[in-house]
Amino acid sequence: MANYFNTLPLREQLAQLAKCRFMSMSEFDDGVDALKGKKIVVIGCGAQGLNQGLNLRDSGLDVSYTLRAAAIAEKRQSWKNATENGFVVGTYEELIPTADVVLNLTPDKQHTPVVKTVMPLMKQGACLSYSHGFNIVEEGMQIREDLTVIMVAPKCPGSEVRAEYVRGFGVPTLIAVHEDNDPKGEGLALAKAYAVGTGGHKAGVLMSSFIAEVKSDLMGEQTILCGMLQTGSILCFDKMIEEGIDAGYASRLIQYGWETVTEALKYGGVTNMLDRLSNPAKIKAFDLSEELKVIMRPLYNKHQDDIISGHFSQTMMEDWANDDKNLLGWRAETAETNFEKTPAGDVEISEQEFFDNGILMVAMVKAGVELAFETMTAAGIVAESAYYESLHETPLIANTIARKKLYEMNATISDTAEYGCYLYNHACLPLLADFMKDIKTDVIGKGLSTDDNGVDNARLIEVNAALRSHPVEAIGTVLRGHMADMKKIV
Amino acid sequence: MDNAIRLEKVTVNFDDRFALSEIDWTIEKNQHWVITGTNGSGKSALAAVLAGVGDIESGEVSGLPSHVGLVSFEAQAELIAKELKKDDADIMDVISLGTPVHEMIFDNCQDPKLAQELVEKFGLTPLLNRAFRKLSTGETRKVMLIRALSSKPNLLILDEPFDGLDAATLTMLQEHLISIVDTVPMVLVLNRFDEMPDFITHVAYMDKSALESKKTPKNRSEKAAIESGKLALTVDKNNEQAFHELYQLLHIKTTDLSVPEADPTNKLPELDPSQPLVKLKQATIKYGDTVIVDKLDWTIEQGQHWQLSGPNGSGKTCVLSLITGDHPQCYTNDIFVFGFQRGNGESIWQIKQFIGYVSTALQWEYRVSTSCRNVIISGFFDSIGMYSKSSDKQKAIADQWLELLGMKDRANQPFNKLSYGDQRLLLIARAMVKHPPLLILDEPCLGLDDMNRQLVLALIEKICEGQETTVLYVNHHAEDQIKGIENYLGLVKNS
């Protein structure tokens, strides 16, 4: 199988990368009609599989689950998930031939064997749906010509997909049609109905392409989302210990700090996150982030280049074929970092203190978000995609760190994200070694001394203008505006 | 008055027409009380007990003042009746003019100077020579007030003193009461909180008693139906939270509880009246080998109010979630709801449109930051939080509910900042707002204090009286009953 993206002419590559459009509510007026009466069979019953299935069934659709024979025979967790929720469960052989729509909600790594197994069983003219385009774009999976291939990807964890639906809302969702596999021209109608069935249309749907989804998703997850937070955690923690900060305090500041500062990011972008700092601290964070951006830009470029060229997925797939040697080795290393091994101390840190004593963390988030966004858009990915795959998802990952630190974060995210995260981390740690030498507790651990809150007016105006005029802020304001209109709650 | 007035477990009978049951009440010196409560709950009766009226059947009364100044409609009626009797008793062929006003006021007067002053203030001077029984109601009231105020009482009981007074007199009376705050303790009976003078320190809240049939001795079985009241609670006015809640309670109890209308533009599909709302056949819920609900048959006809009881873990909430569609196993059971046989392509929102629902789980899930008004409006959309534009009509209806709950001033406040009880009240309004064909109240009073509990029960009773909504009320305790509910289903725990 050849990398699909690389088989396309440049003009087509650019056209596909640039696809991303925020759809209007009126485009979903037909509701779930396109799927009504059709038999939907879900492969895999993990968090996404189960929760999407629950939503689709509650929207009046016919949903059943297919699992490998062994999972059924051994009554594995996936089998329990499906049966306790009252779904029909059957083997591939039993259910796939009856399906009008097959939802492949297995982990990326299993896509090739799963799709190869189910494709011959699928009936003529049926639809195969993905929630991630890796298999099509990077692995170059060829799908039978009579089958329609779509993607529907809710941009939240499975539990959230369900919780929002039950509230009467949904989560932002990305949809795409694989144009090489749309023989009846019904791909878009099916994808829209699927998005309605999961409630996604209420929270906003982005019409994208398989290629834009893959190339932006990979970039976001390995750099700012997971990689930057992992590297930042390790560096900030070790620095604080080196400077004599209490280990319990340092551990707590990092573990919960990302979540707290990115909460501000979620509501009001980089600008709001920086606005939470005092004026001198804001200028400090801005200067640090400018420095970080200069040091890290080549690394972000390399990641994006390797993703676009297919080098990244190729090396990762080689590791898959090599029994995950690298991945498992790196995962074990993560468990051994000092930050991971030091439990958060039983100290109270107020919400504001996370900002005041975590200036460097704020600077790292700003640098990572802006670099990821700039690199993606420079590679031809449109701002909407770049925003969702960088700034929008950062708080979600920060939340998993708050819950259980780095090891758990890596266990929770996809294998592709985890692999990319380690790659980034290994390159970024030495890259920032010199930078970290000059770092003191005023920017991580203790905060600036508060004797003088004065700043130079001209400099403050410059910094504020720079923050507010960054392109990620412009698109963020538009997209968060859409969200706020739709979701009064936030 | 040096000693406190104490009523300990006092049951009082008023000529078998009314009874007060087991009153526990202490009035310390320097306290000024308002007695308030629902109509017919015995507010005036309680005040009259302090003046020595009624037969004490049981309990201890101590510290009653020797001289009580009492103004009430009852006392007023009594005086008038006495006057009329005088007329009847006149054997001479002379038309009796009745007792003139000056006699009524100044004979046996303890403080003529004050009486004179009040006569002038109240504008009664021109009426001094007129016969008392010829006076208008308002004028009679003034005479009564002057008599009581100038009698140097050691307890002043004013039962609805402000009713029937013109604005000027009202102001004068209130000013006078303020001037004597330090000299005599006062007990006022008031129906409306907004009439309560500032000097009041405590509030006694009366409610109809539901205990009369149990409490009536067996040899008086024919009197089992005596109307009775009880002292439901007392509140120190300094306790702002409790006072506010009492205000809400009184508001809802004394408002002529009318449930705001449904949204006329938001019509539900018609239900076939010949079909049941709900029909569960052999409903079973199990997790693995653990059976929570075992082969339950249950039919709820339209207009048939039900109470569902059972201990913890007996599957009450599970059964309800089969009806609401929140339980995933509703797709593996034989369930007919609102014309839909479940699992045939209907969406969960088509089911939920017929249901108003409140439960502890809902309150827990309602963790979104939205305004109080929006929480009520979200009942039109069956959503947690607001994701659609609401109409002006819906906003107006929500405001009527807020008014009904005594929470009008909180319309724009964030829901999640409210007390648990206030949140619960709003969620109950949310459940009722669209006048759902089926209203499911899963332990609605859980966690509510007495006052809020009574308020909610009153609302449920009101809904039960109506035609459009069938009520399904769930409670741990089968004895906690609601008027109008006549069907019971008790679940037992599967071991």
mmCIF file of C-alpha atoms in Angstrom, chain A residues 236 240 245 249-250 253-254 257 261 276-278 281 348-362 439-450:
data_model
loop_
_atom_site.group_PDB
_atom_site.id
_atom_site.type_symbol
_atom_site.label_atom_id
_atom_site.label_comp_id
_atom_site.label_asym_id
_atom_site.label_seq_id
_atom_site.Cartn_x
_atom_site.Cartn_y
_atom_site.Cartn_z
ATOM 1 C CA CYS A 236 9.637 22.808 34.535
ATOM 2 C CA MET A 240 12.015 23.709 40.235
ATOM 3 C CA ILE A 245 11.238 24.312 45.373
ATOM 4 C CA TYR A 249 4.431 21.840 45.358
ATOM 5 C CA ALA A 250 6.286 21.582 42.056
ATOM 6 C CA LEU A 253 1.882 23.225 40.072
ATOM 7 C CA ILE A 254 2.662 21.260 36.906
ATOM 8 C CA GLY A 257 -1.240 24.138 36.105
ATOM 9 C CA VAL A 261 -3.939 28.060 32.249
ATOM 10 C CA ARG A 276 -4.491 36.618 33.343
ATOM 11 C CA LEU A 277 -0.932 37.629 34.213
ATOM 12 C CA SER A 278 0.172 40.891 35.783
ATOM 13 C CA ALA A 281 4.568 38.875 34.082
ATOM 14 C CA GLU A 348 -3.432 24.684 48.275
ATOM 15 C CA ILE A 349 -2.676 26.539 45.030
ATOM 16 C CA SER A 350 -5.218 29.170 44.083
ATOM 17 C CA GLU A 351 -6.378 29.551 40.507
ATOM 18 C CA GLN A 352 -4.450 32.788 40.056
ATOM 19 C CA GLU A 353 -1.316 31.345 41.601
ATOM 20 C CA PHE A 354 -1.069 28.792 38.791
ATOM 21 C CA PHE A 355 -0.660 31.734 36.425
ATOM 22 C CA ASP A 356 1.544 33.872 38.656
ATOM 23 C CA ASN A 357 3.979 31.064 39.507
ATOM 24 C CA GLY A 358 3.756 29.350 36.134
ATOM 25 C CA ILE A 359 4.821 32.126 33.758
ATOM 26 C CA LEU A 360 7.069 29.738 31.860
ATOM 27 C CA MET A 361 4.216 27.252 31.412
ATOM 28 C CA VAL A 362 2.045 30.018 29.969
ATOM 29 C CA ILE A 439 15.501 29.996 33.882
ATOM 30 C CA LYS A 440 14.978 30.838 37.554
ATOM 31 C CA THR A 441 12.114 30.496 39.982
ATOM 32 C CA ASP A 442 10.734 33.924 39.111
ATOM 33 C CA VAL A 443 9.147 32.385 36.015
ATOM 34 C CA ILE A 444 8.499 28.901 37.346
ATOM 35 C CA GLY A 445 7.745 28.121 40.973
ATOM 36 C CA LYS A 446 7.711 31.431 42.809
ATOM 37 C CA GLY A 447 6.570 34.149 40.480
ATOM 38 C CA LEU A 448 7.963 37.644 39.965
ATOM 39 C CA SER A 449 8.790 39.650 43.043
ATOM 40 C CA THR A 450 5.917 42.040 43.554
#
